[in-house]
mmCIF file of C-alpha atoms in Angstrom:
data_model
loop_
_atom_site.group_PDB
_atom_site.id
_atom_site.type_symbol
_atom_site.label_atom_id
_atom_site.label_comp_id
_atom_site.label_asym_id
_atom_site.label_seq_id
_atom_site.Cartn_x
_atom_site.Cartn_y
_atom_site.Cartn_z
ATOM 1 C CA MET A 43 22.050 8.120 0.264
ATOM 2 C CA LYS A 44 18.951 6.157 1.712
ATOM 3 C CA PHE A 45 15.762 5.328 0.193
ATOM 4 C CA ARG A 46 13.265 6.536 3.085
ATOM 5 C CA TYR A 47 10.142 7.115 1.922
ATOM 6 C CA THR A 48 7.415 6.436 -0.738
ATOM 7 C CA ILE A 49 5.071 9.087 -0.283
ATOM 8 C CA LEU A 50 1.309 7.920 -1.941
ATOM 9 C CA TYR A 51 -1.111 11.203 -2.892
ATOM 10 C CA VAL A 52 -4.625 10.372 -1.485
ATOM 11 C CA GLU A 53 -8.043 12.050 -0.735
ATOM 12 C CA ASP A 54 -7.851 10.926 2.950
ATOM 13 C CA VAL A 55 -4.695 10.568 5.052
ATOM 14 C CA ALA A 56 -6.219 9.484 8.092
ATOM 15 C CA ARG A 57 -9.063 6.976 6.246
ATOM 16 C CA THR A 58 -6.156 5.513 3.964
ATOM 17 C CA LEU A 59 -4.081 4.900 7.309
ATOM 18 C CA ALA A 60 -6.964 3.736 8.937
ATOM 19 C CA PHE A 61 -7.771 1.217 5.715
ATOM 20 C CA TYR A 62 -3.844 -0.346 5.658
ATOM 21 C CA GLU A 63 -4.435 -1.289 9.621
ATOM 22 C CA LEU A 64 -7.649 -2.949 8.788
ATOM 23 C CA ALA A 65 -6.981 -4.480 5.577
ATOM 24 C CA PHE A 66 -3.254 -5.624 6.534
ATOM 25 C CA GLY A 67 -2.209 -4.997 9.933
ATOM 26 C CA LEU A 68 0.067 -2.294 9.490
ATOM 27 C CA LYS A 69 0.424 0.204 12.070
ATOM 28 C CA THR A 70 0.196 3.853 11.683
ATOM 29 C CA GLY A 71 3.262 5.672 13.025
ATOM 30 C CA PHE A 72 2.124 9.048 12.774
ATOM 31 C CA LEU A 73 -0.284 11.529 11.740
ATOM 32 C CA HIS A 74 -0.047 15.369 11.077
ATOM 33 C CA GLU A 75 -2.361 17.502 12.896
ATOM 34 C CA SER A 76 -3.439 18.926 9.593
ATOM 35 C CA GLY A 77 -4.308 15.313 8.718
ATOM 36 C CA ASP A 78 -2.446 16.238 5.157
ATOM 37 C CA TYR A 79 0.203 13.318 6.063
ATOM 38 C CA GLY A 80 0.816 10.505 7.811
ATOM 39 C CA GLU A 81 3.077 7.243 7.831
ATOM 40 C CA LEU A 82 2.827 3.894 8.355
ATOM 41 C CA VAL A 83 5.375 1.830 10.407
ATOM 42 C CA THR A 84 6.824 -0.139 7.947
ATOM 43 C CA GLY A 85 10.564 -0.474 9.099
ATOM 44 C CA GLU A 86 13.472 1.506 8.038
ATOM 45 C CA THR A 87 11.283 2.759 4.728
ATOM 46 C CA LYS A 88 8.148 4.597 5.453
ATOM 47 C CA LEU A 89 5.228 4.475 3.117
ATOM 48 C CA ALA A 90 3.641 7.259 3.723
ATOM 49 C CA PHE A 91 0.806 9.482 2.571
ATOM 50 C CA SER A 92 -0.255 13.145 1.336
ATOM 51 C CA SER A 93 -3.112 14.357 0.883
ATOM 52 C CA ARG A 94 -4.394 15.523 -2.817
ATOM 53 C CA ALA A 95 -5.370 18.868 -1.704
ATOM 54 C CA LEU A 96 -1.672 19.189 -0.219
ATOM 55 C CA MET A 97 0.125 18.604 -2.987
ATOM 56 C CA MET A 98 -1.941 20.905 -4.782
ATOM 57 C CA GLN A 99 -1.537 23.833 -2.464
ATOM 58 C CA LEU A 100 2.025 23.052 -2.822
ATOM 59 C CA GLY A 101 1.543 23.617 -6.517
ATOM 60 C CA LYS A 102 1.545 19.998 -7.804
ATOM 61 C CA ALA A 103 -1.213 18.243 -9.912
ATOM 62 C CA PRO A 104 -0.995 14.722 -8.580
ATOM 63 C CA ALA A 105 -2.787 12.083 -11.327
ATOM 64 C CA ARG A 106 -5.390 9.547 -9.759
ATOM 65 C CA ALA A 107 -4.136 6.206 -9.458
ATOM 66 C CA GLU A 108 -5.583 3.494 -12.189
ATOM 67 C CA PRO A 109 -5.496 -0.068 -10.491
ATOM 68 C CA LYS A 110 -6.267 -1.692 -13.961
ATOM 69 C CA SER A 111 -3.010 -0.026 -15.642
ATOM 70 C CA PRO A 112 -0.401 0.841 -12.711
ATOM 71 C CA VAL A 113 2.139 2.630 -13.124
ATOM 72 C CA PHE A 114 3.645 0.995 -9.868
ATOM 73 C CA GLU A 115 2.955 -1.586 -7.191
ATOM 74 C CA ILE A 116 3.322 -1.733 -3.510
ATOM 75 C CA ALA A 117 4.099 -5.512 -2.649
ATOM 76 C CA LEU A 118 3.505 -6.621 1.037
ATOM 77 C CA GLU A 119 5.387 -10.276 1.909
ATOM 78 C CA THR A 120 3.152 -12.462 4.599
ATOM 79 C CA ASP A 121 3.089 -15.920 5.365
ATOM 80 C CA ASP A 122 -0.673 -16.204 5.241
ATOM 81 C CA VAL A 123 -1.464 -14.756 1.493
ATOM 82 C CA ALA A 124 -5.139 -16.213 1.745
ATOM 83 C CA GLY A 125 -5.753 -14.923 5.157
ATOM 84 C CA THR A 126 -4.889 -11.446 4.105
ATOM 85 C CA LEU A 127 -6.408 -11.448 0.816
ATOM 86 C CA GLN A 128 -9.867 -12.442 2.982
ATOM 87 C CA ARG A 129 -8.747 -9.534 5.273
ATOM 88 C CA ALA A 130 -8.299 -6.989 2.951
ATOM 89 C CA ARG A 131 -11.695 -7.650 1.005
ATOM 90 C CA ALA A 132 -13.650 -7.616 3.928
ATOM 91 C CA ALA A 133 -11.622 -3.788 4.531
ATOM 92 C CA GLY A 134 -12.794 -3.063 1.378
ATOM 93 C CA ALA A 135 -10.228 -3.671 -1.079
ATOM 94 C CA SER A 136 -11.280 -4.496 -4.440
ATOM 95 C CA VAL A 137 -9.615 -8.039 -5.644
ATOM 96 C CA LEU A 138 -7.868 -7.651 -8.691
ATOM 97 C CA GLN A 139 -6.105 -11.173 -9.063
ATOM 98 C CA GLU A 140 -7.746 -14.013 -6.522
ATOM 99 C CA LEU A 141 -4.992 -16.448 -5.128
ATOM 100 C CA ARG A 142 -2.438 -17.635 -7.608
ATOM 101 C CA GLU A 143 0.534 -20.201 -7.510
ATOM 102 C CA GLU A 144 3.496 -18.589 -9.542
ATOM 103 C CA ASP A 145 5.611 -20.789 -11.612
ATOM 104 C CA TRP A 146 8.772 -18.965 -9.523
ATOM 105 C CA GLY A 147 7.769 -20.531 -6.422
ATOM 106 C CA GLN A 148 5.887 -17.616 -5.196
ATOM 107 C CA THR A 149 1.863 -16.913 -3.875
ATOM 108 C CA THR A 150 0.151 -13.713 -5.144
ATOM 109 C CA ALA A 151 -2.790 -12.021 -4.997
ATOM 110 C CA TYR A 152 -3.750 -8.097 -5.952
ATOM 111 C CA VAL A 153 -5.999 -5.496 -4.842
ATOM 112 C CA SER A 154 -6.420 -2.173 -5.104
ATOM 113 C CA ASP A 155 -6.907 0.329 -1.797
ATOM 114 C CA PRO A 156 -9.420 2.666 -1.661
ATOM 115 C CA ASP A 157 -7.211 5.266 -3.991
ATOM 116 C CA GLY A 158 -6.571 2.974 -6.663
ATOM 117 C CA TYR A 159 -3.450 2.165 -5.831
ATOM 118 C CA LEU A 160 -2.367 -1.475 -6.682
ATOM 119 C CA VAL A 161 -0.974 -3.784 -3.792
ATOM 120 C CA GLU A 162 0.350 -7.375 -4.312
ATOM 121 C CA ILE A 163 -0.171 -10.002 -1.715
ATOM 122 C CA CYS A 164 2.819 -12.311 -1.741
ATOM 123 C CA SER A 165 4.653 -14.885 -0.105
ATOM 124 C CA PRO A 166 8.402 -15.029 0.195
ATOM 125 C CA VAL A 167 9.614 -16.474 -3.111
ATOM 126 C CA ALA A 168 10.405 -20.155 -2.471
ATOM 127 C CA GLY A 169 13.735 -20.896 -1.346
ATOM 128 C CA THR A 170 14.290 -17.548 -0.228
ATOM 129 C CA ALA A 171 14.461 -15.872 3.918
ATOM 130 C CA SER A 172 12.672 -13.266 4.673
ATOM 131 C CA PRO A 173 14.616 -10.648 6.493
ATOM 132 C CA ASP A 174 12.611 -10.000 9.291
#
């Protein structure tokens, strides 16, 4: 068994991919010609997006993300949390938590993407090494 994808349901897949490229420097790995599905290059496990319209065609009723009452978050690790937060803000992210030094030795900030998904921007926890 492999954890292969996390797929978020969004209004406009191409717009969402462009936001993640601009805000976080992630690259688009795939965008289907229909525009209803796309993936970012995120390593072995993909962060992918499907249009809400496609999900409705498939008989699903996807709910909208609520950043102030999230049920999950995407965590993106970087050595430059402050710079990434600034870049995300410039790309149109809504800042939910400014830069903060946590008691467990990590720097964090939280934003929401244009579809309302909660994104944590974080440093590696002090004393741990990133697998990169």
